Amino acid sequence: MELIHEFTFTARLGEAVPVGPGPYGVRRIREVLGGEVTGERINGRVGTGGADWVLVGPDGWGRLDVRLTIQTDDGAHIYVQYLGVIEYNDAAHAANAGERSSDYGDHYFRTAPRLETGDERYAWVNRTLFVGEGRLHPGPVVEYRVHRVV
């Protein structure tokens, strides 16, 4: 098995809506406000209308549930949904507080994106498994490197 970098994307997030503590942890929702996508085969922007429904457990780790849309430079729309986990350690807390960016490897921040489209030019994404690693920037902004599993 091999991982090949497919694209990198950033997503600007809105202020957290604090749903609060529930039976499974503390729920927060952040709307996706936009962003950019760069790669050899996929380039474009992250559309509005998506969100991140994060659940922070009593162990201090976040369980991500994210949905967003990529609008490619050549007019295709790609739906992206991913689950993942993020370690809320000092690096993550500093980034969320606007103090500095975290770096890849500063904390465990991994995702499993599923891409879906009806555009034949990108039909290969419907048959491809992806994994991603993330980092945080003040703003708040998330950045992911997404790799195709071959």
mmCIF file of C-alpha atoms in Angstrom, residues 2-139:
data_model
loop_
_atom_site.group_PDB
_atom_site.id
_atom_site.type_symbol
_atom_site.label_atom_id
_atom_site.label_comp_id
_atom_site.label_asym_id
_atom_site.label_seq_id
_atom_site.Cartn_x
_atom_site.Cartn_y
_atom_site.Cartn_z
ATOM 1 C CA GLU A 2 1.230 3.491 -0.834
ATOM 2 C CA LEU A 3 0.028 7.023 -0.101
ATOM 3 C CA ILE A 4 0.244 9.652 -2.847
ATOM 4 C CA HIS A 5 -0.472 13.318 -2.119
ATOM 5 C CA GLU A 6 -3.593 14.281 -4.071
ATOM 6 C CA PHE A 7 -4.434 17.797 -2.858
ATOM 7 C CA THR A 8 -4.203 20.227 0.025
ATOM 8 C CA PHE A 9 -7.118 22.315 1.166
ATOM 9 C CA THR A 10 -7.896 24.991 3.689
ATOM 10 C CA ALA A 11 -11.286 25.765 5.159
ATOM 11 C CA ARG A 12 -12.233 28.920 7.033
ATOM 12 C CA LEU A 13 -14.615 28.168 9.862
ATOM 13 C CA GLY A 14 -17.261 30.267 11.559
ATOM 14 C CA GLU A 15 -17.550 30.821 15.270
ATOM 15 C CA ALA A 16 -18.369 27.686 17.218
ATOM 16 C CA VAL A 17 -22.002 27.114 18.090
ATOM 17 C CA PRO A 18 -21.817 25.506 21.541
ATOM 18 C CA VAL A 19 -24.481 22.807 21.639
ATOM 19 C CA GLY A 20 -22.969 21.838 24.976
ATOM 20 C CA PRO A 21 -22.557 18.658 26.962
ATOM 21 C CA GLY A 22 -24.668 15.694 26.040
ATOM 22 C CA PRO A 23 -24.622 11.971 26.616
ATOM 23 C CA TYR A 24 -21.580 11.448 24.329
ATOM 24 C CA GLY A 25 -19.486 14.547 25.081
ATOM 25 C CA VAL A 26 -19.472 18.256 24.320
ATOM 26 C CA ARG A 27 -20.824 19.103 20.871
ATOM 27 C CA ARG A 28 -19.736 22.178 18.880
ATOM 28 C CA ILE A 29 -20.714 23.093 15.339
ATOM 29 C CA ARG A 30 -18.611 25.295 13.059
ATOM 30 C CA GLU A 31 -19.915 26.397 9.675
ATOM 31 C CA VAL A 32 -17.518 26.124 6.710
ATOM 32 C CA LEU A 33 -17.204 29.629 5.217
ATOM 33 C CA GLY A 34 -14.938 28.850 2.244
ATOM 34 C CA GLY A 35 -11.370 27.964 1.419
ATOM 35 C CA GLU A 36 -8.964 26.847 -1.294
ATOM 36 C CA VAL A 37 -8.007 23.510 -2.856
ATOM 37 C CA THR A 38 -4.678 22.945 -4.635
ATOM 38 C CA GLY A 39 -3.373 19.803 -6.270
ATOM 39 C CA GLU A 40 -2.224 18.335 -9.567
ATOM 40 C CA ARG A 41 -5.685 17.011 -10.483
ATOM 41 C CA ILE A 42 -8.071 18.920 -8.195
ATOM 42 C CA ASN A 43 -7.938 22.702 -7.881
ATOM 43 C CA GLY A 44 -10.637 25.101 -6.845
ATOM 44 C CA ARG A 45 -12.361 26.435 -3.808
ATOM 45 C CA VAL A 46 -14.239 25.122 -0.828
ATOM 46 C CA GLY A 47 -17.854 26.209 -1.051
ATOM 47 C CA THR A 48 -20.027 27.585 1.694
ATOM 48 C CA GLY A 49 -22.823 25.617 3.300
ATOM 49 C CA GLY A 50 -20.803 22.849 4.920
ATOM 50 C CA ALA A 51 -20.054 22.394 8.597
ATOM 51 C CA ASP A 52 -17.999 20.538 11.165
ATOM 52 C CA TRP A 53 -20.010 18.803 13.887
ATOM 53 C CA VAL A 54 -17.252 18.025 16.406
ATOM 54 C CA LEU A 55 -17.853 15.982 19.529
ATOM 55 C CA VAL A 56 -15.265 16.401 22.287
ATOM 56 C CA GLY A 57 -15.193 13.403 24.580
ATOM 57 C CA PRO A 58 -14.234 13.237 28.240
ATOM 58 C CA ASP A 59 -10.772 12.082 27.085
ATOM 59 C CA GLY A 60 -10.149 15.526 25.495
ATOM 60 C CA TRP A 61 -10.143 14.188 21.941
ATOM 61 C CA GLY A 62 -12.448 15.495 19.228
ATOM 62 C CA ARG A 63 -14.398 13.228 16.897
ATOM 63 C CA LEU A 64 -14.940 15.049 13.612
ATOM 64 C CA ASP A 65 -17.954 14.771 11.333
ATOM 65 C CA VAL A 66 -17.489 17.191 8.419
ATOM 66 C CA ARG A 67 -19.334 17.819 5.161
ATOM 67 C CA LEU A 68 -18.369 20.358 2.500
ATOM 68 C CA THR A 69 -18.271 20.901 -1.251
ATOM 69 C CA ILE A 70 -15.322 21.539 -3.542
ATOM 70 C CA GLN A 71 -16.041 23.651 -6.600
ATOM 71 C CA THR A 72 -13.253 22.957 -9.089
ATOM 72 C CA ASP A 73 -11.723 25.605 -11.323
ATOM 73 C CA ASP A 74 -13.222 23.839 -14.344
ATOM 74 C CA GLY A 75 -16.789 23.853 -13.009
ATOM 75 C CA ALA A 76 -17.234 20.467 -11.294
ATOM 76 C CA HIS A 77 -18.748 20.018 -7.829
ATOM 77 C CA ILE A 78 -17.313 17.384 -5.500
ATOM 78 C CA TYR A 79 -19.056 16.475 -2.255
ATOM 79 C CA VAL A 80 -16.651 15.698 0.593
ATOM 80 C CA GLN A 81 -17.562 13.983 3.845
ATOM 81 C CA TYR A 82 -15.090 12.854 6.451
ATOM 82 C CA LEU A 83 -14.854 11.460 9.912
ATOM 83 C CA GLY A 84 -11.696 11.885 11.918
ATOM 84 C CA VAL A 85 -10.050 12.450 15.258
ATOM 85 C CA ILE A 86 -8.123 15.383 16.678
ATOM 86 C CA GLU A 87 -5.999 15.492 19.803
ATOM 87 C CA TYR A 88 -6.702 18.712 21.698
ATOM 88 C CA ASN A 89 -3.245 19.197 23.215
ATOM 89 C CA ASP A 90 -1.322 22.439 23.876
ATOM 90 C CA ALA A 91 -0.580 22.993 20.159
ATOM 91 C CA ALA A 92 -4.256 22.646 19.214
ATOM 92 C CA HIS A 93 -5.402 24.879 22.073
ATOM 93 C CA ALA A 94 -2.855 27.573 21.084
ATOM 94 C CA ALA A 95 -4.075 27.522 17.476
ATOM 95 C CA ASN A 96 -7.723 27.675 18.546
ATOM 96 C CA ALA A 97 -6.884 30.623 20.808
ATOM 97 C CA GLY A 98 -5.331 32.459 17.825
ATOM 98 C CA GLU A 99 -1.820 32.368 19.287
ATOM 99 C CA ARG A 100 -0.091 30.385 16.526
ATOM 100 C CA SER A 101 -0.564 27.691 13.912
ATOM 101 C CA SER A 102 -0.029 24.058 14.729
ATOM 102 C CA ASP A 103 2.090 21.984 12.423
ATOM 103 C CA TYR A 104 1.517 18.531 10.981
ATOM 104 C CA GLY A 105 2.718 16.185 13.680
ATOM 105 C CA ASP A 106 2.180 18.624 16.574
ATOM 106 C CA HIS A 107 -0.918 16.661 17.475
ATOM 107 C CA TYR A 108 -2.781 13.659 16.141
ATOM 108 C CA PHE A 109 -5.237 15.037 13.572
ATOM 109 C CA ARG A 110 -6.329 12.462 10.994
ATOM 110 C CA THR A 111 -9.314 12.096 8.688
ATOM 111 C CA ALA A 112 -10.800 9.643 6.198
ATOM 112 C CA PRO A 113 -12.412 11.757 3.435
ATOM 113 C CA ARG A 114 -14.943 10.269 1.038
ATOM 114 C CA LEU A 115 -15.361 12.181 -2.230
ATOM 115 C CA GLU A 116 -18.377 11.929 -4.500
ATOM 116 C CA THR A 117 -19.299 13.534 -7.811
ATOM 117 C CA GLY A 118 -21.486 13.023 -10.874
ATOM 118 C CA ASP A 119 -18.989 14.841 -13.121
ATOM 119 C CA GLU A 120 -17.366 12.250 -15.410
ATOM 120 C CA ARG A 121 -14.058 14.166 -15.475
ATOM 121 C CA TYR A 122 -13.682 13.381 -11.765
ATOM 122 C CA ALA A 123 -15.431 9.988 -11.634
ATOM 123 C CA TRP A 124 -12.161 8.460 -10.366
ATOM 124 C CA VAL A 125 -12.784 10.083 -6.932
ATOM 125 C CA ASN A 126 -15.874 7.871 -6.510
ATOM 126 C CA ARG A 127 -13.608 4.801 -6.617
ATOM 127 C CA THR A 128 -10.682 6.072 -4.554
ATOM 128 C CA LEU A 129 -9.872 5.803 -0.861
ATOM 129 C CA PHE A 130 -8.373 8.915 0.742
ATOM 130 C CA VAL A 131 -6.772 9.719 4.079
ATOM 131 C CA GLY A 132 -5.818 13.128 5.418
ATOM 132 C CA GLU A 133 -3.732 14.819 8.065
ATOM 133 C CA GLY A 134 -4.621 18.190 9.480
ATOM 134 C CA ARG A 135 -3.286 21.235 11.230
ATOM 135 C CA LEU A 136 -4.905 24.344 12.692
ATOM 136 C CA HIS A 137 -4.369 28.041 12.002
ATOM 137 C CA PRO A 138 -5.752 31.088 13.807
ATOM 138 C CA GLY A 139 -8.864 32.406 12.164
#
